[in-house]
Tab-separated table of C-alpha atoms in Angstrom:
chain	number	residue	atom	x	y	z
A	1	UNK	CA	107.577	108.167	99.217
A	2	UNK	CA	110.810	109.852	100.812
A	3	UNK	CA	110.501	111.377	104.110
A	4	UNK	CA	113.813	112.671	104.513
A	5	UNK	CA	113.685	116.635	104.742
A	6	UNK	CA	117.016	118.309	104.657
A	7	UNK	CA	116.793	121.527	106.673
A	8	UNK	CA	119.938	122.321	105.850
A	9	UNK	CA	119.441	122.547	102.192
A	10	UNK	CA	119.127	126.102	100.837
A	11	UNK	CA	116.134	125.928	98.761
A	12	UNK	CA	114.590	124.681	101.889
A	13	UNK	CA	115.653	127.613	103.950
A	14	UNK	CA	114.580	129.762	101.122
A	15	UNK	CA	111.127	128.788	101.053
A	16	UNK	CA	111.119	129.004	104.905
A	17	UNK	CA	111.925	131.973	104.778
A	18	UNK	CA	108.871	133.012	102.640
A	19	UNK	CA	106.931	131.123	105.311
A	20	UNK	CA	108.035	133.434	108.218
A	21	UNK	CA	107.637	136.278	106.062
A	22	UNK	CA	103.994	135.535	104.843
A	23	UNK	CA	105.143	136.232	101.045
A	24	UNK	CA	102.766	136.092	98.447
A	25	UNK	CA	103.981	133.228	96.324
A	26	UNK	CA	103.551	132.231	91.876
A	27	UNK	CA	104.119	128.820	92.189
A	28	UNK	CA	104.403	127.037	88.155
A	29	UNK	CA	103.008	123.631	88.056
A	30	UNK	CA	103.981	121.041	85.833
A	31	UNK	CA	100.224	121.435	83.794
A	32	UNK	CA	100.938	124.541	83.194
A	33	UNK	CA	98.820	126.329	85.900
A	34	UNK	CA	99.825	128.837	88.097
A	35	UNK	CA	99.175	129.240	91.695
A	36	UNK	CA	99.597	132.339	93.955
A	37	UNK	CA	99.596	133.117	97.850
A	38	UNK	CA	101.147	132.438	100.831
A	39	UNK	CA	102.719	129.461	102.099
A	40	UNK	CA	101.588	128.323	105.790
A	41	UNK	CA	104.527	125.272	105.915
A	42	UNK	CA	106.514	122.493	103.933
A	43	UNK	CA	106.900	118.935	104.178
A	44	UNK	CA	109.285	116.437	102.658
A	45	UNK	CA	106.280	115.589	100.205
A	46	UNK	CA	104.286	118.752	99.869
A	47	UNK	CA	103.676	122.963	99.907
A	48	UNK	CA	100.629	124.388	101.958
A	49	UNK	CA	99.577	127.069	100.216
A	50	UNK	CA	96.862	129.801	101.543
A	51	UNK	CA	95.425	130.985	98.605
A	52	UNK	CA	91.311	131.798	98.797
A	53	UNK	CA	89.429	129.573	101.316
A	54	UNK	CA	90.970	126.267	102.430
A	55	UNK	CA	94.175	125.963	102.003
A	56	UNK	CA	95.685	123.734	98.865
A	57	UNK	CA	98.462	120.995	99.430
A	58	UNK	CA	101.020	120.574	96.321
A	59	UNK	CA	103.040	118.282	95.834
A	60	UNK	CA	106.503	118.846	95.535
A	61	UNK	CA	106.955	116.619	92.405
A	62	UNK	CA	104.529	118.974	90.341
A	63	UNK	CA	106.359	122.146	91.186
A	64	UNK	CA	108.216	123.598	88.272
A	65	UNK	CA	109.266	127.159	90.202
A	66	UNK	CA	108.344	129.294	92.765
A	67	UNK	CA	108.871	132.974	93.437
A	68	UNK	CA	107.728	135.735	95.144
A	69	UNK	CA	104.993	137.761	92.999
A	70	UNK	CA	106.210	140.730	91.840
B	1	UNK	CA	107.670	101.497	94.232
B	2	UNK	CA	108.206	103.282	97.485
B	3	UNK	CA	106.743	101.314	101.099
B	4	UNK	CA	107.348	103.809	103.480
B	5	UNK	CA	104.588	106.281	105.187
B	6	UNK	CA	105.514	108.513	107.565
B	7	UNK	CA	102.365	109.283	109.360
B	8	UNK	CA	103.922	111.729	111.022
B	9	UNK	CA	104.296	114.304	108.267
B	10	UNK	CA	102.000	117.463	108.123
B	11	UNK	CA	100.767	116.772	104.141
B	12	UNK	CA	100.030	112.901	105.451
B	13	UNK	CA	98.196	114.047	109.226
B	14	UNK	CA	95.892	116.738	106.648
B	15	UNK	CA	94.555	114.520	104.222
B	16	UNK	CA	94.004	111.816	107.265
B	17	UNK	CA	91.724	114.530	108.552
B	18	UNK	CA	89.824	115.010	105.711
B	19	UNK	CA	89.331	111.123	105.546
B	20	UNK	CA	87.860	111.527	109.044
B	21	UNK	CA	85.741	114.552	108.305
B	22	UNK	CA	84.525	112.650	105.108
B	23	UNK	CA	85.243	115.782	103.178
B	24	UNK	CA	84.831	116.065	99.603
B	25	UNK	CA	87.759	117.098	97.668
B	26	UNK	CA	88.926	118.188	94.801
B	27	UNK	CA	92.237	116.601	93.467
B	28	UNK	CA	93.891	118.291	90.530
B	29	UNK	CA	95.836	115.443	88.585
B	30	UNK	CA	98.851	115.809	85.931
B	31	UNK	CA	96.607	115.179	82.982
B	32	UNK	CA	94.718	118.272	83.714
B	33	UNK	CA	91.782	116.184	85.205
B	34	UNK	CA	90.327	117.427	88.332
B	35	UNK	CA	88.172	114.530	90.260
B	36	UNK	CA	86.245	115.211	93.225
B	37	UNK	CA	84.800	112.758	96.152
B	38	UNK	CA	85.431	111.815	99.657
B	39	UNK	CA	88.475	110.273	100.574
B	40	UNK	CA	88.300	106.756	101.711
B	41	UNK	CA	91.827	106.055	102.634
B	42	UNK	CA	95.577	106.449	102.089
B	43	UNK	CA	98.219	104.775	101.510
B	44	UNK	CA	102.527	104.808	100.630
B	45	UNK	CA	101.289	104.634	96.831
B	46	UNK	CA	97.650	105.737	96.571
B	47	UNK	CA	94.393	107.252	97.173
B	48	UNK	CA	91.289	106.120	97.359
B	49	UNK	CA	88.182	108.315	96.297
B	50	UNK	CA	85.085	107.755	96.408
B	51	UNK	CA	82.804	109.477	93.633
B	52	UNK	CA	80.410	107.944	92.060
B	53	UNK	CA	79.888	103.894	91.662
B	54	UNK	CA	83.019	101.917	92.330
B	55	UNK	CA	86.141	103.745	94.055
B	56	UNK	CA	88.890	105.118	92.071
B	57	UNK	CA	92.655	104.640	93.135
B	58	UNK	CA	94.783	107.025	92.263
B	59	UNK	CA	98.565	107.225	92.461
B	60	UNK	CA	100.193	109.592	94.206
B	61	UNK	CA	103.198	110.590	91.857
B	62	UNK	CA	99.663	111.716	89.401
B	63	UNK	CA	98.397	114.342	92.260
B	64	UNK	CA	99.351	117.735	91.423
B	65	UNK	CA	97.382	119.341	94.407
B	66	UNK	CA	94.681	118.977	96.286
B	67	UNK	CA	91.889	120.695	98.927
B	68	UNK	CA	88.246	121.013	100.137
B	69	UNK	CA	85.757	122.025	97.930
B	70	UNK	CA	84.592	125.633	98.772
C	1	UNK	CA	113.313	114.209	98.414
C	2	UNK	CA	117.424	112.808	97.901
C	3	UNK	CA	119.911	115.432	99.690
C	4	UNK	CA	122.785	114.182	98.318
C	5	UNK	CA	124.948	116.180	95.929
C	6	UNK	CA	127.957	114.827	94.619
C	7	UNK	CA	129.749	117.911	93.610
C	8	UNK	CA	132.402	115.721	91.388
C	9	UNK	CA	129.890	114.908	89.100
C	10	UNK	CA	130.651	116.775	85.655
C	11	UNK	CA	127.301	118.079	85.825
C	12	UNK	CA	127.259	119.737	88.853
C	13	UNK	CA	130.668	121.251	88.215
C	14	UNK	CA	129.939	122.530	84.568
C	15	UNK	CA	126.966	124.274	86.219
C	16	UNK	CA	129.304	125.720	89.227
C	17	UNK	CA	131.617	127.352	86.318
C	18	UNK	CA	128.546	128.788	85.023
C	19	UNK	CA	128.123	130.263	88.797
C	20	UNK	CA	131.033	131.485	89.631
C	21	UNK	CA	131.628	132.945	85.840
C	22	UNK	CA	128.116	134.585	86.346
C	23	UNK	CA	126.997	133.249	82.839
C	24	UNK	CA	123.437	134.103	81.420
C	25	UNK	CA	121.954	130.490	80.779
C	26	UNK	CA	118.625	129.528	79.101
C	27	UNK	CA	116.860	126.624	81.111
C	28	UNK	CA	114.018	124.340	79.005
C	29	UNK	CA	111.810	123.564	81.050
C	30	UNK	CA	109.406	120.487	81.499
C	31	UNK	CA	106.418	122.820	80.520
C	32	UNK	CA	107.812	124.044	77.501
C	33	UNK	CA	108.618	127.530	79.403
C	34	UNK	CA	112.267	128.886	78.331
C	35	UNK	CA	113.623	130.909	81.331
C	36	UNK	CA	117.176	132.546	81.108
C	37	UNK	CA	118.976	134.530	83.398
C	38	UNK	CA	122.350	134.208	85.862
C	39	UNK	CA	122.302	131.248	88.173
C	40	UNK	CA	123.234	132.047	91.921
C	41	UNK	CA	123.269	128.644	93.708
C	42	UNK	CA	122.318	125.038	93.114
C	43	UNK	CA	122.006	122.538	96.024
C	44	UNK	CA	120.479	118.824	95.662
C	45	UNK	CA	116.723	120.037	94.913
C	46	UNK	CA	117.010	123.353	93.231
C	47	UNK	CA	118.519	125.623	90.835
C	48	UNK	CA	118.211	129.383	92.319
C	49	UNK	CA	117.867	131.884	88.805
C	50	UNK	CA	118.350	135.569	88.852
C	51	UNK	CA	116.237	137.169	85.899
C	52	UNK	CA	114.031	139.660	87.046
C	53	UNK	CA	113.187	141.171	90.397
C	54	UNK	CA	112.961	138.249	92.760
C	55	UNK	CA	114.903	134.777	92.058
C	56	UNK	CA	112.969	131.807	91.300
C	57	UNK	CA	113.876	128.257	92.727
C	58	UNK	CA	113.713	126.102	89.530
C	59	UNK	CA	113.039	122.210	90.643
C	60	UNK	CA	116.020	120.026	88.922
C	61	UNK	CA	113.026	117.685	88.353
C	62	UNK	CA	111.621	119.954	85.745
C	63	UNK	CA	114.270	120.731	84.088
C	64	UNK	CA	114.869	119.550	80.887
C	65	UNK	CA	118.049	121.333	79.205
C	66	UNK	CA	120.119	124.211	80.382
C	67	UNK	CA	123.067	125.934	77.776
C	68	UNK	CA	124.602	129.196	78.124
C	69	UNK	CA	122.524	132.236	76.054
C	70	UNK	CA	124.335	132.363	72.353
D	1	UNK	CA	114.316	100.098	89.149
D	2	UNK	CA	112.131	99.643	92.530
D	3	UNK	CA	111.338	95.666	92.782
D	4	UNK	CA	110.098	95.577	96.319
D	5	UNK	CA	106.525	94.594	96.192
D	6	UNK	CA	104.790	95.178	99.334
D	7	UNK	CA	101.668	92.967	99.288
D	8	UNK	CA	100.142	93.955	102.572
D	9	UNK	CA	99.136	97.566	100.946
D	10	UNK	CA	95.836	98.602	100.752
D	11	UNK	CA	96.317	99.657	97.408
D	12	UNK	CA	98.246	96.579	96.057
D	13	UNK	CA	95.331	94.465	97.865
D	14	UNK	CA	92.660	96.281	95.887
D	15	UNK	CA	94.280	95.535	92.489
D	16	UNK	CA	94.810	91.795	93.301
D	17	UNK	CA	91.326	91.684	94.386
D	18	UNK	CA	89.855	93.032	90.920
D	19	UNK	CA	92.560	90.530	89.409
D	20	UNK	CA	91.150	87.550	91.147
D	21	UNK	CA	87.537	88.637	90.696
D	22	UNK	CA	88.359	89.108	86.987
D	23	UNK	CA	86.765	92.574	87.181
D	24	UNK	CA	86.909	94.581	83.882
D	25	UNK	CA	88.912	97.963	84.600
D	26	UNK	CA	89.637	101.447	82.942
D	27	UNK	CA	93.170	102.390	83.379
D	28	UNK	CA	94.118	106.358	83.092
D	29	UNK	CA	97.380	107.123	81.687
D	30	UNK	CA	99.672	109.769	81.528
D	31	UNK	CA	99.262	110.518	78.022
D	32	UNK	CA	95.417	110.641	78.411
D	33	UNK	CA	94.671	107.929	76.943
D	34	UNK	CA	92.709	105.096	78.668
D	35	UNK	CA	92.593	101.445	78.368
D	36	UNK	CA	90.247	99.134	79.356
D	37	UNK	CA	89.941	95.193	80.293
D	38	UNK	CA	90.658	92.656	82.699
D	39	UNK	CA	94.322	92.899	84.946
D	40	UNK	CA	95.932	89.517	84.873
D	41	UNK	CA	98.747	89.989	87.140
D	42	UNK	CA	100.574	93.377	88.983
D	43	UNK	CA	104.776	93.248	90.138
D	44	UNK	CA	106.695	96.020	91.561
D	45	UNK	CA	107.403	97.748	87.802
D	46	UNK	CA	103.637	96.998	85.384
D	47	UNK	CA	100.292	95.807	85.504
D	48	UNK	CA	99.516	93.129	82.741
D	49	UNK	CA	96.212	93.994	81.190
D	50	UNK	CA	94.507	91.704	79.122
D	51	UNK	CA	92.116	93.912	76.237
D	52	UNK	CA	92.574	92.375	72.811
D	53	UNK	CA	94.886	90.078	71.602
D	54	UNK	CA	97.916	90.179	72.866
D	55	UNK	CA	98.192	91.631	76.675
D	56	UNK	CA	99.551	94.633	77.570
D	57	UNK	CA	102.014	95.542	80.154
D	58	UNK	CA	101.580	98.693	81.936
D	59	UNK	CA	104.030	100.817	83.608
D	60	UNK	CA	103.079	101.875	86.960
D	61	UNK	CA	104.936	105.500	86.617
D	62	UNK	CA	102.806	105.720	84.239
D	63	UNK	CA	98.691	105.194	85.625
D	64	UNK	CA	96.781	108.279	86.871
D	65	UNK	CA	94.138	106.537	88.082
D	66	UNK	CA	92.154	102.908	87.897
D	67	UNK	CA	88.711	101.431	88.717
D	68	UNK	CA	86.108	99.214	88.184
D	69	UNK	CA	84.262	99.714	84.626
D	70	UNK	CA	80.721	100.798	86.090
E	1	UNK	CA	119.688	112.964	93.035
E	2	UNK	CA	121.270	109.538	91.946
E	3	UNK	CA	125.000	109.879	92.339
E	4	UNK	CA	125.356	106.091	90.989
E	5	UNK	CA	126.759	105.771	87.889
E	6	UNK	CA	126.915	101.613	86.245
E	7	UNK	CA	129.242	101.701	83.255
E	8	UNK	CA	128.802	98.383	82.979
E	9	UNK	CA	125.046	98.855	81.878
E	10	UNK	CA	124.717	97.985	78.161
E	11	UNK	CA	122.532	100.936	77.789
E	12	UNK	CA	125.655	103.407	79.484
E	13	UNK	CA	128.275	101.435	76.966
E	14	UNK	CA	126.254	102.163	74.325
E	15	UNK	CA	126.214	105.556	74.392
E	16	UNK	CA	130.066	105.159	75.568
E	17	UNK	CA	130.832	104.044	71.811
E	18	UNK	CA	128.480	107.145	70.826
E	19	UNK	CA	130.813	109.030	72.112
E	20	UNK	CA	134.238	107.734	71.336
E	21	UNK	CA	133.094	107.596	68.061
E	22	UNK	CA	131.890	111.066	67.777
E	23	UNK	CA	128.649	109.985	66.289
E	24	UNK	CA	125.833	112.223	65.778
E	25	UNK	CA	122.999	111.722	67.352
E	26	UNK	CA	119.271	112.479	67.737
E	27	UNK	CA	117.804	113.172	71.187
E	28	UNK	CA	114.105	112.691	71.580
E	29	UNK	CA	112.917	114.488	74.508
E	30	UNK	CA	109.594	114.463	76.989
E	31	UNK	CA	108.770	117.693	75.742
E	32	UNK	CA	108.815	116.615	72.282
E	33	UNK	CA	111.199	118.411	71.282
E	34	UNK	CA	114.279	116.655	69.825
E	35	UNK	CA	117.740	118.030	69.769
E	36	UNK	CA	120.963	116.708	67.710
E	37	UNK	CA	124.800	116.539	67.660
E	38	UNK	CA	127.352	114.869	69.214
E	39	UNK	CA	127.403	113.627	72.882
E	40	UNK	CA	130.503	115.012	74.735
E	41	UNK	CA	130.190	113.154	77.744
E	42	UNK	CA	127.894	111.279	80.301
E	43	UNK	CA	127.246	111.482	84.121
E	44	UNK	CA	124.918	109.811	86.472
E	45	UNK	CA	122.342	112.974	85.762
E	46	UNK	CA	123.183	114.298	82.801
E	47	UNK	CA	124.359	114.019	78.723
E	48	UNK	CA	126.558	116.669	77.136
E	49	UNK	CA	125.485	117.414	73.885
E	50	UNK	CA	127.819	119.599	71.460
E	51	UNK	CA	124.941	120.849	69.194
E	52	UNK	CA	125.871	124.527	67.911
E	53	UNK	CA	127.707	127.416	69.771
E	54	UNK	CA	127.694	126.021	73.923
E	55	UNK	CA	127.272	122.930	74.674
E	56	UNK	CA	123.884	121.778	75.916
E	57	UNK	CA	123.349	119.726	79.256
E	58	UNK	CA	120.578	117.386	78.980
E	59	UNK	CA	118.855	115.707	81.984
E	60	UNK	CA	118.651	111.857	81.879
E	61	UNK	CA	114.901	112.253	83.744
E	62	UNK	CA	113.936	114.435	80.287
E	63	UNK	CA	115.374	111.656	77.639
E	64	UNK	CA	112.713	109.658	75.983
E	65	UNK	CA	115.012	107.988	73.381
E	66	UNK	CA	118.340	108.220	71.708
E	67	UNK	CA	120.290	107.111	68.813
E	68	UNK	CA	122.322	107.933	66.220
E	69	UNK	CA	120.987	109.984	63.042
E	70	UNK	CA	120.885	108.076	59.868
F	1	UNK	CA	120.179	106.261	88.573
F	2	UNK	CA	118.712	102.584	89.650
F	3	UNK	CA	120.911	99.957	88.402
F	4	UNK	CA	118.975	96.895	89.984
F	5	UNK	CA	117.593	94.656	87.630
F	6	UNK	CA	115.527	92.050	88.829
F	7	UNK	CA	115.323	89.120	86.522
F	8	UNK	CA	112.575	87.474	88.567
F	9	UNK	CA	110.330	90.070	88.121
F	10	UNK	CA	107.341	89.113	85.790
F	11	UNK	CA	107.431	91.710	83.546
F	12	UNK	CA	110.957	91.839	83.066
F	13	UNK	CA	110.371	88.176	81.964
F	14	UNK	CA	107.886	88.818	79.931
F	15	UNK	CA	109.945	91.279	78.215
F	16	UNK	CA	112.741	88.848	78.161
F	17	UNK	CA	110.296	86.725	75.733
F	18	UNK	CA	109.685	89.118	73.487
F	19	UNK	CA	113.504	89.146	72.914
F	20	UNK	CA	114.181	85.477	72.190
F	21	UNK	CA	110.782	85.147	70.389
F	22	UNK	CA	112.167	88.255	68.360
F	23	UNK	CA	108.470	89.198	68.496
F	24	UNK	CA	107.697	92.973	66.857
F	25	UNK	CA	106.108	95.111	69.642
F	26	UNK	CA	104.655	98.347	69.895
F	27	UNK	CA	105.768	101.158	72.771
F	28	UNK	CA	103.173	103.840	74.047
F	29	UNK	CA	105.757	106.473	74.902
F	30	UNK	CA	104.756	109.615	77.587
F	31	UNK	CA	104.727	111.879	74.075
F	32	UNK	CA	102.179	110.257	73.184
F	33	UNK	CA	104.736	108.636	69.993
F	34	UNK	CA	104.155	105.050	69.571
F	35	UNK	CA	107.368	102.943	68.205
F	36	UNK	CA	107.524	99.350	66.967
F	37	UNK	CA	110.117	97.321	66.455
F	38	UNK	CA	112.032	94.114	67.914
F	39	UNK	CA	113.300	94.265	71.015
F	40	UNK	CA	117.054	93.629	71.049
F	41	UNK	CA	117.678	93.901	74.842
F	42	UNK	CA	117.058	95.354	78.092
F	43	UNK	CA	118.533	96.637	80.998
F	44	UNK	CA	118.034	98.618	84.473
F	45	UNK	CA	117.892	101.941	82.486
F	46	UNK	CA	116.568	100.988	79.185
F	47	UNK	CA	115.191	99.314	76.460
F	48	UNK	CA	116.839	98.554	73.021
F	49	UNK	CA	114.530	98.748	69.925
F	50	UNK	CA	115.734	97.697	66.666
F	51	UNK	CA	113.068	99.659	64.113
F	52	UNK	CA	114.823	100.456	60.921
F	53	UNK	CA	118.523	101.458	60.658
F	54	UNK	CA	120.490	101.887	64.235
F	55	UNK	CA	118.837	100.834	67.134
F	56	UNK	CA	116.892	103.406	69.663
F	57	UNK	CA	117.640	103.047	73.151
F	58	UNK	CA	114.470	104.122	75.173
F	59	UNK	CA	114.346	105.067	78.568
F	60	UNK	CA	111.913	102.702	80.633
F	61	UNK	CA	111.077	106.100	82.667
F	62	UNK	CA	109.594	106.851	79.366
F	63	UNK	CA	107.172	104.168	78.417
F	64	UNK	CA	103.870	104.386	79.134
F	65	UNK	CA	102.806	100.362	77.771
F	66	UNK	CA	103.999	98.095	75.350
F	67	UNK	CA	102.706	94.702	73.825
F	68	UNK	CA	103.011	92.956	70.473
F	69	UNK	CA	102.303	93.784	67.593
F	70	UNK	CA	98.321	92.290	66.491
């Protein structure tokens, strides 16, 4: 499991930014299901997402995209 | 096969709780199987749930999300 | 999650012509989904695509082909 | 290719436990298929399941899940 | 991302002589899909395939197998 | 790319077997396509299968099991 979490990178500062900004989030998975809400943080490993009732952790490797719903 | 486990990181800390709170779960994997069960433990490569009968290990890089059953 | 980007790799360059030249490009994805659209950035984790409204942060790791649009 | 093997792991443990205790096993792979018999040895890459015949070696990247046949 | 590149790996010589020799060849990938022509070049991510019109960059992570068509 | 190949390793042993024994095995591949053939040689990346005509080099990140043929 890596544990290194570049800050630096942009697509981390990207989704940060949707963090601060409580965005409402579509984020593709690799089975082909879709999730949507807000992101409460990221990890080297994993999303939080708030979507209905407790929140859901994804894992980054299952991520296909992510952006803001439209 | 990956050693390291950085207790430290948010996604790690959250399921760690839910081991504690003996919550039941339900953990969405890349087949399109969802399983649910209390958590018995973590580890660098694995989870351990417990459903029904014998525990079931399953590896991380398979988890495509997971939270508390509402 | 690996931060380094070797930006003398081929790879990476052939997509930073189709950056800078502001190309349309199809990307296969993992999931069978086909997106195309202009690519703004790429950094070690992510490809950032402009197609509609908002840009979505494509994982490399689910990325299966990428060509410019015929 | 990993090849470190770290045998104090909770989850490594677990396997050579049902190796030693000759338990029978159901394996859940990627593909969805699963297979089912006794593990005869684990390394850093496979697991070595014996079913019929011939034994089969199993790729780690590619096991969902595994327990004890109930 | 792997920036290491071993060209003296059989399997990275192999498709060396692929491409000196212009040969065509079929590319079998995880999304079943299989694509053919002739490989340009090779990275530490990536193939170059010269199919029709653009040429098509293929990730390594996506390639299930490869060889040349008869 | 990992380009360490670890000879001790069990399974890359056995595999090293079915090479000298010229044995005809079968590969589960994450498509769910099964291929058989004798194995010709292996290395950090790959595996080279000698079915009918040219070889096929398959990507070990690709195979779900393999054994011999029954």
């Amino acid at each position: 499991m890596a544990t290194e979490f570049d800050t630096g990178l942009p697509s981390i500062r990207l989704v940060q930014n949707y963090i601060k900004e409580k965005k409402t989030v579509e984020v593709q998975l690799t089975t082909g299901e879709k999730l949507s809400g807000q992101l409460l943080w990221q990890d080297a490993a994993c999303f939080c997402l708030q979507d209905e009732g407790e929140p859901t952790l994804i894992w980054r490797h299952s991520v296909v995209y992510l952006h803001p719903q439209s």
